[in-house]
PDB file of C-alpha atoms in Angstrom:
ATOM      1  CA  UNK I 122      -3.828  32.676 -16.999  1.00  0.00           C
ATOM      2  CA  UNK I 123      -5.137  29.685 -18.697  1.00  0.00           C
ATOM      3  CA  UNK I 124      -1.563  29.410 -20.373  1.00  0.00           C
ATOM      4  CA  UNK I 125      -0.282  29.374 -17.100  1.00  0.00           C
ATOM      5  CA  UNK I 126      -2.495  26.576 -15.873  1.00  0.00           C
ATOM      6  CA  UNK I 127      -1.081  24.840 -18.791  1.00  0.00           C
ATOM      7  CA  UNK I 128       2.114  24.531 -18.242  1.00  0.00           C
ATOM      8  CA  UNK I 129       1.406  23.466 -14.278  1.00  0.00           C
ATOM      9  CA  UNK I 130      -0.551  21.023 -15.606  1.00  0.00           C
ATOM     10  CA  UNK I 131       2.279  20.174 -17.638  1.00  0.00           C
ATOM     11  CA  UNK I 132       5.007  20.035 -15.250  1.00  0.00           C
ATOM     12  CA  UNK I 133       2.845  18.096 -12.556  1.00  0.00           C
ATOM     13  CA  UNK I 134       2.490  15.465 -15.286  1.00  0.00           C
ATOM     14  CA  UNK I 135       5.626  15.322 -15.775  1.00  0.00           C
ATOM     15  CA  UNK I 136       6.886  15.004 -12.419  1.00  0.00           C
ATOM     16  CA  UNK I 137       4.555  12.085 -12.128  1.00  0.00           C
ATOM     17  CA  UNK I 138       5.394  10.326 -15.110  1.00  0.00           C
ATOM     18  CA  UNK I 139       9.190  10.279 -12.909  1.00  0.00           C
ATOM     19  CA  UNK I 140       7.676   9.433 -10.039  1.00  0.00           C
ATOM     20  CA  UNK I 141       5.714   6.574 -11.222  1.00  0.00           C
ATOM     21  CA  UNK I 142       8.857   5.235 -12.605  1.00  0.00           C
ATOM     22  CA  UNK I 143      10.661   4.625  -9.239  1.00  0.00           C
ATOM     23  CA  UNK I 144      10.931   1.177  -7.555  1.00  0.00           C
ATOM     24  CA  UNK I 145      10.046   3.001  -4.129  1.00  0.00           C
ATOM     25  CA  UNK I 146       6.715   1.916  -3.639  1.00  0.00           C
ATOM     26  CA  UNK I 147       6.001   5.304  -1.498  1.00  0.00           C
ATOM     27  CA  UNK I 148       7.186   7.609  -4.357  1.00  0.00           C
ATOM     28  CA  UNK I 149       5.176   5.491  -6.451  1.00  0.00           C
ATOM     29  CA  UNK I 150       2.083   6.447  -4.750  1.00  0.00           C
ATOM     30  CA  UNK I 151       3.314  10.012  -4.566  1.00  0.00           C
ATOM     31  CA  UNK I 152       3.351  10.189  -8.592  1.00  0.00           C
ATOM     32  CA  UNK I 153      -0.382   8.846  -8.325  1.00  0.00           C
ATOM     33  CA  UNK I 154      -1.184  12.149  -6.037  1.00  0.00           C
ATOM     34  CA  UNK I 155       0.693  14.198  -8.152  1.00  0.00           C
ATOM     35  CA  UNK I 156      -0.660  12.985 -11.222  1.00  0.00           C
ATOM     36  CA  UNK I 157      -4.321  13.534  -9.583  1.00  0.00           C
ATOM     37  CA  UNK I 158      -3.630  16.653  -8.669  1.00  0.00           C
ATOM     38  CA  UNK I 159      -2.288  17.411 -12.441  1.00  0.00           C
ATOM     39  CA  UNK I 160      -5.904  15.824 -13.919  1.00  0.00           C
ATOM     40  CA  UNK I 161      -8.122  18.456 -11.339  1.00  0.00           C
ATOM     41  CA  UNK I 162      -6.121  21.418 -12.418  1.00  0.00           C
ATOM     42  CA  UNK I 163      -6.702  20.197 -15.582  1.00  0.00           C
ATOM     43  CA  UNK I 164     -10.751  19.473 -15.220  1.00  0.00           C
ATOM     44  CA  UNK I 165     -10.401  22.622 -13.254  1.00  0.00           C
ATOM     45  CA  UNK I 166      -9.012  25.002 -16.155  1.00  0.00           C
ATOM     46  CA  UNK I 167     -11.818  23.737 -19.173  1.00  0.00           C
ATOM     47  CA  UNK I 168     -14.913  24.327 -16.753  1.00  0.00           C
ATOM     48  CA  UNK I 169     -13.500  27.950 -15.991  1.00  0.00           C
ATOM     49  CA  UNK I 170     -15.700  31.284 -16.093  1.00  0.00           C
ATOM     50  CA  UNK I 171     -17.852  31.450 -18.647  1.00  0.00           C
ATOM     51  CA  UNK I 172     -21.154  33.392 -19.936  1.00  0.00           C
ATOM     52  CA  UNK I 173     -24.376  31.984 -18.860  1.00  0.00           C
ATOM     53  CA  UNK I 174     -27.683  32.185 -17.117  1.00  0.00           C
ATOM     54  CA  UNK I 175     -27.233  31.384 -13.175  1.00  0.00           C
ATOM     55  CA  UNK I 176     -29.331  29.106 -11.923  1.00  0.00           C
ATOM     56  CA  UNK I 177     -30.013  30.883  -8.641  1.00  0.00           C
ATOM     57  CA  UNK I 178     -30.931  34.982  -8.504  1.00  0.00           C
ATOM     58  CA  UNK I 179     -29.949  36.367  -5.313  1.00  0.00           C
ATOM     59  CA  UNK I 180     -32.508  38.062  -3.149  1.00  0.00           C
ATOM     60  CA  UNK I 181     -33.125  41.788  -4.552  1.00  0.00           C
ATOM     61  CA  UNK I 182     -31.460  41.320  -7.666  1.00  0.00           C
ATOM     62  CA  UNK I 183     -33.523  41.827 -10.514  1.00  0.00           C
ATOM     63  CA  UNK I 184     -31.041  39.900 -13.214  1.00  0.00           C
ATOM     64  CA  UNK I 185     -28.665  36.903 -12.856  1.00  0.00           C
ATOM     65  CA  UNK I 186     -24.551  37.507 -12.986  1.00  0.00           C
ATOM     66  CA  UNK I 187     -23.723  37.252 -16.572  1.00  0.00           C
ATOM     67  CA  UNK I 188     -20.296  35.584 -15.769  1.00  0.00           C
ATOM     68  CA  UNK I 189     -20.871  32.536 -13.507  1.00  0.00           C
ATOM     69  CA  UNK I 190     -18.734  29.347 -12.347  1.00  0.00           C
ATOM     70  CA  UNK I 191     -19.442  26.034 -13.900  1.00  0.00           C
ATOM     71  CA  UNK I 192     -20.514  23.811 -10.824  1.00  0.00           C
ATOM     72  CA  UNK I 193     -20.031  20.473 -12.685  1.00  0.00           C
ATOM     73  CA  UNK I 194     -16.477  20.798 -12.819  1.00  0.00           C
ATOM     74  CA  UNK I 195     -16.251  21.718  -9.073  1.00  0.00           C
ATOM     75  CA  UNK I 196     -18.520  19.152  -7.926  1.00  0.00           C
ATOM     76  CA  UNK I 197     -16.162  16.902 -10.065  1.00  0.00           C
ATOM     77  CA  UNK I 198     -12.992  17.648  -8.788  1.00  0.00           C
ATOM     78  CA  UNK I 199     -14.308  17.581  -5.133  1.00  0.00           C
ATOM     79  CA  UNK I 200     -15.652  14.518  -5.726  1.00  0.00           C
ATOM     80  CA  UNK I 201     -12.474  13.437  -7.146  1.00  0.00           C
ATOM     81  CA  UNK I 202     -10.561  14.713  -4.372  1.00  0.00           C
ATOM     82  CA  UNK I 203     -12.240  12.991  -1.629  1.00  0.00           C
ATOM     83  CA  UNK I 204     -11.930   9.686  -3.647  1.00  0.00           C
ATOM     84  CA  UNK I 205      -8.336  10.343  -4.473  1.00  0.00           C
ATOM     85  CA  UNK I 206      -7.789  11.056  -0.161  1.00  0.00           C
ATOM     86  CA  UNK I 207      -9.046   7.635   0.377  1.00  0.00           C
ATOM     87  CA  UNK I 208      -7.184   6.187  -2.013  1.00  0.00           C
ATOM     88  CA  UNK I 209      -4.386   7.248  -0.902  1.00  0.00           C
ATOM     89  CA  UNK I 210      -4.679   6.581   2.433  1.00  0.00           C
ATOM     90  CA  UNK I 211      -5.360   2.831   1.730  1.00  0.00           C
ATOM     91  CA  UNK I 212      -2.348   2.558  -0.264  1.00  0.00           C
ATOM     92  CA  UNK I 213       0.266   3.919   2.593  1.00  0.00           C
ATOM     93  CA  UNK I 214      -1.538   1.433   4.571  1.00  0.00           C
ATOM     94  CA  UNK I 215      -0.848  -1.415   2.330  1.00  0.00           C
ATOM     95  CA  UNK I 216       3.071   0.066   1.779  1.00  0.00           C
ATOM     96  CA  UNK I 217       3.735  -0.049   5.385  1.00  0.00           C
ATOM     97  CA  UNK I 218       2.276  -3.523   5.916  1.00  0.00           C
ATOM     98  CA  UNK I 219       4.749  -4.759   2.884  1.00  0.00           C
ATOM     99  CA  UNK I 220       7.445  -2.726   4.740  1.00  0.00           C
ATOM    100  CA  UNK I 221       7.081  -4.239   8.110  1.00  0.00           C
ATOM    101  CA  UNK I 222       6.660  -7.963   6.872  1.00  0.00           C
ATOM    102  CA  UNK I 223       9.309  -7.672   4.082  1.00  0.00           C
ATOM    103  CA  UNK I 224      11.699  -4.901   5.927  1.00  0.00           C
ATOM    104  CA  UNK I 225      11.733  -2.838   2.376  1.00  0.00           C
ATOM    105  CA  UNK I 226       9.484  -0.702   0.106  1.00  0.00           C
ATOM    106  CA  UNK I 227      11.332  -1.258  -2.621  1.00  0.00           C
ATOM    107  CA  UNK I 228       8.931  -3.097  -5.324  1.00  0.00           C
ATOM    108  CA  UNK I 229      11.704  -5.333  -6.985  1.00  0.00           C
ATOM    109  CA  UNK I 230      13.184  -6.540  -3.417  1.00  0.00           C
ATOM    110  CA  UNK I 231       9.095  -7.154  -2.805  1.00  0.00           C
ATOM    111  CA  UNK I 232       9.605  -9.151  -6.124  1.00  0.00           C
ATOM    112  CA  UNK I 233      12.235 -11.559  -4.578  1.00  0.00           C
ATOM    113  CA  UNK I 234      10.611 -11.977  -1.639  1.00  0.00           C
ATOM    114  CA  UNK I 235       7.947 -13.335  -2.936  1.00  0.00           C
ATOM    115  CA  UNK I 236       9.122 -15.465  -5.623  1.00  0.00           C
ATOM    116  CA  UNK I 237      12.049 -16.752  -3.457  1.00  0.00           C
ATOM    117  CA  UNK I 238       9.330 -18.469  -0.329  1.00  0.00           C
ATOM    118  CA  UNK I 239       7.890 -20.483  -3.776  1.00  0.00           C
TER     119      UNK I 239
END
């Protein structure tokens, strides 16, 4: 399994790494989600199952789970999440802005634009 989150983790990089190199400022912004989601499946994979004490006993049992979930790396990546949402959101604001006043999302055309009205 883990060798399998691997290699997702891999390919999502990848695919970013492409992304991020596009003028287009909207697949641009794309890579950045993609390359988020890449960094929680990542985060997500090291704080996997692992043996420990839980810190809460349910009601009647007399012993904890052995195997428990790491909470950091959850609380992490939602946190990340959340961030990365608003982020994003704020960003295909800004990109449609630049596309209405300069009629193009295209980051070198953006470029011209705004070293030609100097």
């Amino acid at each position: 399994m883990e060798t399998l989150l691997a290699l997702v983790t891999g390919a999502m990089v990848a695919i970013s790494v492409y992304l991020l190199l596009q003028r287009d400022l909207v697949r641009k912004i794309i890579g950045v989600v993609v390359l988020s989601n890449g960094i929680h499946l990542l985060i997500f994979a090291m704080g996997r199952v692992t043996r420990a004490a839980s810190p809460l006993i349910p009601a009647g049992d007399k012993y904890p789970p052995e195997v428990i979930a790491n909470p950091l790396s959850q609380a992490l990546i939602l946190t990340a999440i959340v961030i990365g949402f608003g982020l994003l959101a704020f960003s295909l604001v800004l990109v449609y802005r630049l596309h209405e006043s300069n009629g193009s999302a295209d980051a070198d055309s953006i470029i011209e634009v705004t070293l030609g009205d100097q």
